[in-house]
Short mmCIF file of C-alpha atoms in Angstrom, two decimals:
data_model
loop_
_atom_site.label_atom_id
_atom_site.label_comp_id
_atom_site.label_asym_id
_atom_site.label_seq_id
_atom_site.Cartn_x
_atom_site.Cartn_y
_atom_site.Cartn_z
CA GLY A 1 189.98 140.21 -42.58
CA GLU A 2 187.04 138.32 -43.98
CA SER A 3 186.15 135.19 -42.09
CA VAL A 4 185.45 132.10 -44.03
CA GLY A 5 183.26 129.37 -42.46
CA LEU A 6 182.79 125.73 -43.40
CA HIS A 7 180.76 125.23 -46.55
CA LEU A 8 178.63 122.39 -45.62
CA PRO A 9 177.25 120.22 -48.41
CA THR A 10 173.52 120.37 -48.72
CA LEU A 11 170.94 117.97 -49.75
CA SER A 12 167.39 118.85 -50.45
CA VAL A 13 164.83 115.99 -50.90
CA GLN A 14 161.10 115.67 -51.20
CA GLU A 15 159.19 114.23 -48.31
CA GLY A 16 158.87 110.39 -48.83
CA ASP A 17 161.92 110.15 -51.17
CA ASN A 18 165.11 108.20 -50.07
CA SER A 19 168.26 110.29 -49.03
CA ILE A 20 171.83 109.38 -49.23
CA ILE A 21 174.46 111.22 -47.34
CA ASN A 22 177.99 110.63 -48.05
CA CYS A 23 181.19 111.03 -45.99
CA ALA A 24 184.99 110.33 -46.76
CA TYR A 25 187.09 109.53 -43.89
CA SER A 26 190.80 109.90 -43.72
CA ASN A 27 192.30 107.33 -41.42
CA SER A 28 192.47 103.80 -42.70
CA ALA A 29 193.13 102.53 -39.08
CA SER A 30 189.76 103.75 -37.95
CA ASP A 31 187.78 100.75 -36.65
CA TYR A 32 184.47 102.14 -35.65
CA PHE A 33 182.12 104.71 -37.35
CA ILE A 34 179.04 106.61 -36.26
CA TRP A 35 176.56 108.73 -37.84
CA TYR A 36 175.11 111.50 -35.74
CA LYS A 37 172.06 113.85 -36.44
CA GLN A 38 172.27 117.42 -35.08
CA GLU A 39 169.01 119.44 -35.02
CA SER A 40 169.19 123.26 -34.76
CA GLY A 41 169.99 124.25 -31.13
CA LYS A 42 170.68 120.72 -29.98
CA GLY A 43 173.59 118.52 -29.51
CA PRO A 44 174.56 115.65 -32.02
CA GLN A 45 172.49 112.54 -31.47
CA PHE A 46 173.42 109.01 -32.29
CA ILE A 47 171.71 107.45 -35.33
CA ILE A 48 173.57 104.28 -36.27
CA ASP A 49 177.07 102.78 -36.03
CA ILE A 50 179.23 100.27 -37.85
CA ARG A 51 182.47 98.42 -37.03
CA SER A 52 185.26 98.20 -39.45
CA ASN A 53 184.62 94.44 -40.10
CA MET A 54 181.15 95.03 -41.50
CA ASP A 55 180.20 96.67 -44.73
CA LYS A 56 176.52 97.29 -44.02
CA ARG A 57 174.20 97.68 -41.07
CA GLN A 58 170.51 98.44 -41.08
CA GLY A 59 168.41 100.37 -38.45
CA GLN A 60 164.72 101.17 -38.61
CA ARG A 61 164.74 103.54 -41.69
CA VAL A 62 168.42 104.00 -41.96
CA THR A 63 171.24 102.02 -43.46
CA VAL A 64 174.95 102.63 -43.20
CA LEU A 65 177.30 101.36 -45.87
CA LEU A 66 181.16 101.26 -45.42
CA ASN A 67 183.63 100.86 -48.19
CA LYS A 68 187.03 100.55 -46.64
CA THR A 69 188.76 100.36 -49.98
CA VAL A 70 188.00 103.99 -50.88
CA LYS A 71 187.45 105.05 -47.22
CA HIS A 72 183.85 106.11 -47.75
CA LEU A 73 180.78 105.96 -45.52
CA SER A 74 177.30 106.56 -46.48
CA LEU A 75 173.92 106.96 -44.65
CA GLN A 76 170.76 106.00 -46.44
CA ILE A 77 167.38 107.24 -45.03
CA ALA A 78 164.40 105.70 -46.40
CA ALA A 79 161.04 107.53 -46.91
CA THR A 80 162.51 110.77 -45.65
CA GLN A 81 160.43 112.76 -43.42
CA PRO A 82 160.35 116.52 -42.38
CA GLY A 83 161.70 115.60 -39.03
CA ASP A 84 164.79 114.24 -40.60
CA SER A 85 165.84 117.77 -41.57
CA ALA A 86 169.19 118.43 -39.71
CA VAL A 87 172.80 118.34 -40.12
CA TYR A 88 174.29 114.86 -40.38
CA PHE A 89 177.86 114.13 -39.15
CA CYS A 90 180.00 111.08 -39.65
CA ALA A 91 182.59 110.20 -37.06
CA GLU A 92 185.55 107.90 -37.46
CA ILE A 93 187.00 106.41 -34.25
CA SER A 94 190.69 105.26 -34.18
CA ALA A 95 192.21 104.22 -30.87
CA GLY A 96 189.28 105.51 -29.15
CA LYS A 97 189.46 109.10 -30.43
CA SER A 98 186.65 110.53 -32.49
CA THR A 99 187.12 112.84 -35.53
CA PHE A 100 184.00 114.30 -36.85
CA GLY A 101 183.39 115.33 -40.49
CA ASP A 102 182.21 118.62 -41.42
CA GLY A 103 178.50 117.61 -41.80
CA THR A 104 175.92 117.68 -44.39
CA THR A 105 172.72 119.72 -44.13
CA LEU A 106 169.60 117.76 -45.18
CA THR A 107 166.35 119.60 -45.98
CA VAL A 108 163.19 117.83 -46.49
CA LYS A 109 160.47 119.56 -48.43
CA PRO A 110 156.90 118.75 -47.54
CA ASP B 1 167.98 109.19 -16.74
CA ALA B 2 167.90 112.84 -17.83
CA GLY B 3 170.75 112.50 -20.14
CA VAL B 4 173.87 114.71 -20.20
CA ILE B 5 173.27 118.02 -18.34
CA GLN B 6 175.13 121.24 -19.12
CA SER B 7 174.91 124.71 -17.54
CA PRO B 8 174.52 127.36 -18.26
CA ARG B 9 172.83 126.97 -21.73
CA HIS B 10 173.77 130.51 -22.75
CA GLU B 11 176.62 132.66 -21.49
CA VAL B 12 177.51 136.19 -22.47
CA THR B 13 180.64 137.75 -21.09
CA GLU B 14 183.24 140.36 -21.74
CA MET B 15 186.70 139.83 -22.96
CA GLY B 16 189.07 138.99 -20.08
CA GLN B 17 186.48 137.53 -17.77
CA GLU B 18 186.61 134.06 -16.57
CA VAL B 19 183.98 131.46 -17.75
CA THR B 20 183.15 128.09 -16.26
CA LEU B 21 181.02 125.70 -18.09
CA ARG B 22 179.57 122.78 -16.24
CA CYS B 23 178.52 119.17 -17.12
CA LYS B 24 176.87 116.39 -15.43
CA PRO B 25 177.36 113.08 -17.36
CA ILE B 26 175.00 110.11 -17.55
CA SER B 27 175.27 108.04 -14.48
CA GLY B 28 177.37 104.96 -14.97
CA HIS B 29 179.29 106.31 -17.85
CA ASP B 30 182.92 106.09 -17.45
CA TYR B 31 184.12 108.58 -20.33
CA LEU B 32 183.49 112.29 -20.55
CA PHE B 33 184.32 114.39 -23.50
CA TRP B 34 184.39 118.21 -24.04
CA TYR B 35 183.87 119.56 -27.69
CA ARG B 36 183.74 122.90 -29.17
CA GLN B 37 181.66 123.69 -32.31
CA THR B 38 182.14 126.70 -34.48
CA MET B 39 181.25 127.65 -38.02
CA MET B 40 184.93 127.95 -39.03
CA ARG B 41 186.15 124.63 -37.55
CA GLY B 42 183.18 122.48 -37.00
CA LEU B 43 183.09 120.14 -34.20
CA GLU B 44 186.37 119.62 -32.21
CA LEU B 45 187.30 117.33 -29.42
CA LEU B 46 189.05 119.45 -26.65
CA ILE B 47 189.68 116.95 -24.02
CA TYR B 48 188.44 113.60 -22.61
CA PHE B 49 188.40 111.86 -19.20
CA ASN B 50 188.26 108.30 -18.13
CA ASN B 51 187.07 107.52 -14.70
CA ASN B 52 187.66 111.14 -13.81
CA VAL B 53 191.22 111.20 -15.08
CA PRO B 54 192.25 113.31 -18.09
CA ILE B 55 193.51 111.08 -20.83
CA ASP B 56 193.94 113.36 -23.89
CA ASP B 57 194.04 117.07 -23.84
CA SER B 58 195.70 117.59 -27.07
CA GLY B 59 192.76 119.48 -28.50
CA MET B 60 192.74 122.16 -25.86
CA PRO B 61 193.59 125.33 -27.67
CA GLU B 62 195.94 127.00 -25.23
CA ASP B 63 196.74 127.41 -21.60
CA ARG B 64 193.68 129.61 -21.11
CA PHE B 65 191.69 126.56 -21.27
CA SER B 66 191.37 124.07 -18.29
CA ALA B 67 189.13 121.18 -17.49
CA LYS B 68 188.65 119.13 -14.25
CA MET B 69 186.53 116.21 -13.25
CA PRO B 70 186.51 116.17 -9.43
CA ASN B 71 184.23 113.14 -9.30
CA ALA B 72 182.10 110.87 -11.64
CA SER B 73 179.23 113.09 -11.82
CA PHE B 74 180.76 116.49 -12.52
CA SER B 75 183.04 118.19 -14.86
CA THR B 76 184.02 121.86 -15.65
CA LEU B 77 185.65 123.61 -18.52
CA LYS B 78 187.18 126.91 -17.63
CA ILE B 79 188.42 129.61 -19.87
CA GLN B 80 190.52 132.39 -18.16
CA PRO B 81 190.84 134.93 -19.41
CA SER B 82 188.15 134.65 -22.24
CA GLU B 83 188.65 136.01 -25.75
CA PRO B 84 186.08 136.88 -28.54
CA ARG B 85 187.52 133.96 -30.69
CA ASP B 86 186.33 131.61 -27.81
CA SER B 87 182.81 132.27 -28.79
CA ALA B 88 181.32 128.93 -29.82
CA VAL B 89 178.92 126.23 -28.65
CA TYR B 90 180.58 123.94 -26.05
CA PHE B 91 179.32 120.38 -25.73
CA CYS B 92 179.86 117.78 -23.15
CA ALA B 93 179.34 114.12 -24.01
CA SER B 94 179.62 110.87 -22.00
CA SER B 95 179.92 107.22 -23.10
CA PHE B 96 180.26 103.77 -21.60
CA GLY B 97 183.42 102.61 -22.98
CA LEU B 98 185.69 104.60 -25.31
CA SER B 99 184.66 103.21 -28.66
CA ASN B 100 180.91 103.45 -28.09
CA GLU B 101 178.10 105.73 -28.85
CA GLN B 102 178.50 109.22 -27.07
CA PHE B 103 175.60 110.89 -25.62
CA PHE B 104 175.73 114.69 -26.02
CA GLY B 105 174.43 117.41 -23.82
CA PRO B 106 172.32 120.39 -25.12
CA GLY B 107 175.55 122.47 -25.21
CA THR B 108 176.42 125.93 -23.81
CA ARG B 109 176.30 128.78 -26.32
CA LEU B 110 179.25 131.17 -25.21
CA THR B 111 179.58 134.69 -26.52
CA VAL B 112 182.58 136.75 -25.56
CA LEU B 113 182.19 140.37 -26.41
#
């Protein structure tokens, strides 16, 4: 029979623009969240994390927002660069167990 | 530190053969994870160890899969016998503490013909 793969959301932005990648999580008991970046042919790489007692955390060019009411997580990348092109995963951690989202493909056009 | 090391990087085998994937975690990390990534199912946790002891293997697909961690610096994931549907990229990751950042290896791309 025909195989059906995951249909990853895609986001295409112009270099220099800001990017926002969204993630809905499922477990209201999750107490820790991580955003990972995966470039082609490589393993996922940590970008930024946030604990459930926070609603915002900022890194160098990245910001993560957590809305526990609607179980939503977002990753904002400022001044997006071609090197930011990758698949981005959110992970929710509950009782130490990580569950990864399907991922969003970000393409940055020069 | 060289990061998490996995070998081989690529493996092509025939259905029915035994496959062994290897992982060296980051020194000092007390947790080791094995994941499988496919286009169909995304990234799935197979099993994880704490201080060389398997803690949760509920993600292991079936009895054909087994994992061991004989010491703090080495783990194997074995598939016997392998099947075409096992074709995927297998990642090993390690962390210091359970609810902390996991460091992933480069993965092993397995193709079962």
